[in-house]
CSV table of C-alpha atoms in Angstrom, one decimal:
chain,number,residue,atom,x,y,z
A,1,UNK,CA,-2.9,-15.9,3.0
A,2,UNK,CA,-1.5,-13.2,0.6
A,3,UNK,CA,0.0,-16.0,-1.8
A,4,UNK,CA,-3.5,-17.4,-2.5
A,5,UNK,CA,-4.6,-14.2,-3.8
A,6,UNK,CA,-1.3,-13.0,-5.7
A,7,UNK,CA,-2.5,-14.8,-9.0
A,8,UNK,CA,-5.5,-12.8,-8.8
A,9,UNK,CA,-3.7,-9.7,-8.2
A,10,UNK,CA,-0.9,-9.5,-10.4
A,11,UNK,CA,-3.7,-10.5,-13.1
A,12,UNK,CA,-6.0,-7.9,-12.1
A,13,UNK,CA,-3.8,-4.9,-12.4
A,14,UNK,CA,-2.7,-5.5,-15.8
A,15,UNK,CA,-6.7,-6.1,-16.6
A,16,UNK,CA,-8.2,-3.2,-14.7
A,17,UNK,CA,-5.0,-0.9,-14.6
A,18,UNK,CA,-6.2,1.2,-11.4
A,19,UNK,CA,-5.0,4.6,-11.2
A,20,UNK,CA,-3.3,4.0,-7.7
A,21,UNK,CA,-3.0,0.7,-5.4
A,22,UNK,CA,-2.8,1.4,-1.8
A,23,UNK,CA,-0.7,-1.4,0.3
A,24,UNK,CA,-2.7,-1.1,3.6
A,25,UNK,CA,0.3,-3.1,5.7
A,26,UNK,CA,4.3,-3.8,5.4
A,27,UNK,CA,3.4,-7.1,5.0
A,28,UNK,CA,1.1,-7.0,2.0
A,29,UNK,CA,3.3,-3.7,0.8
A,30,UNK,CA,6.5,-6.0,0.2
A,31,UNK,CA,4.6,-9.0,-1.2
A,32,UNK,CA,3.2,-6.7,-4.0
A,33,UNK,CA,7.0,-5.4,-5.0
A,34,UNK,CA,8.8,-8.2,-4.4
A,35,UNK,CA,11.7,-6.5,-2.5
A,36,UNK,CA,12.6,-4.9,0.7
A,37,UNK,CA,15.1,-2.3,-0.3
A,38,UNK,CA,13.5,0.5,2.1
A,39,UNK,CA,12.1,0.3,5.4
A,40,UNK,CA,8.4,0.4,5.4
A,41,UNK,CA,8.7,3.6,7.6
A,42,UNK,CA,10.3,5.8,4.9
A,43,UNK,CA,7.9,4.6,2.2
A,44,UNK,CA,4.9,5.0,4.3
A,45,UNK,CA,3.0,7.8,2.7
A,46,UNK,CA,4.9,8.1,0.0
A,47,UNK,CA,3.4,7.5,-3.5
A,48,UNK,CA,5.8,5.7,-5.9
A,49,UNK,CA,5.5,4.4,-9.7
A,50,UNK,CA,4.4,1.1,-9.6
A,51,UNK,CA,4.7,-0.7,-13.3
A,52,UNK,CA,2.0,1.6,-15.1
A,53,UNK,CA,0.3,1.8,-11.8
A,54,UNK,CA,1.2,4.6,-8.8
A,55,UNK,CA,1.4,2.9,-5.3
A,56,UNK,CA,1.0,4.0,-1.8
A,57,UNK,CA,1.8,2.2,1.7
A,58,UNK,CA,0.1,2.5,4.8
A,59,UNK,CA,-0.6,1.0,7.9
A,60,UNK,CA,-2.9,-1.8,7.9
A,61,UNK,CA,-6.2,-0.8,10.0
A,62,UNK,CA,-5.4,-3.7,12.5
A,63,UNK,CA,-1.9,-1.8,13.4
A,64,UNK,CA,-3.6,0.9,13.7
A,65,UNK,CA,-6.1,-0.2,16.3
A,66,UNK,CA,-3.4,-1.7,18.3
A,67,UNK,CA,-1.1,1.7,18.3
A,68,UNK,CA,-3.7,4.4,18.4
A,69,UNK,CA,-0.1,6.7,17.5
A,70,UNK,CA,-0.1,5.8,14.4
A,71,UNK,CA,-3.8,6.8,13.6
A,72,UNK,CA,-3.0,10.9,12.4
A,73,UNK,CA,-0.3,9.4,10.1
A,74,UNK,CA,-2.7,6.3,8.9
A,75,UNK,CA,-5.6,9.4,7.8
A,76,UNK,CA,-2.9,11.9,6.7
A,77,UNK,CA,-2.0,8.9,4.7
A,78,UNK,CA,-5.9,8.9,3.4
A,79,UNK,CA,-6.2,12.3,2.5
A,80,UNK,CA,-3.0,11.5,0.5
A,81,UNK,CA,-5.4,9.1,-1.8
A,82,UNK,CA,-8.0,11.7,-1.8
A,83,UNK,CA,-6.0,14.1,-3.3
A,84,UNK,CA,-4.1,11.8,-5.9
A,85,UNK,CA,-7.6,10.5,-6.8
């Protein structure tokens, strides 16, 4: 699924250039930097430099539903992007 639309990404941010790219998922958060150095859990809600981009992981709405926990960090995580935007 994600590697049919990684063309399209990669191609897009160096066309568009967006101010911040939020990773909404571990899964989709380690295909866009190609690494796991870090646990997900440490980078959540953290916003990083990200080529000439600024980048932010979260949970994907879909954990979220299924570990209703994780919802106050998923919208503090929001209100992150809020206030960076």
């Amino acid at each position: 699924r994600l590697e049919l639309g990684e063309p399209y990404f990669s191609g897009g941010t160096r066309l568009v250039a967006p101010k911040l790219i939020v990773a909404l998922g571990e899964e989709v958060f380690y295909k866009i930097i190609k690494q796991s150095a870090q646990s997900f859990e440490t980078i959540r809600g953290n916003i990083m430099k990200f080529k000439h981009s600024a980048l932010l992981a979260t949970y994907s709405p879909a954990v979220v539903a299924k570990n209703p926990s994780k919802k106050e960090l998923f919208f503090s995580d929001l209100r992150k992007i809020k206030e960076y935007l």
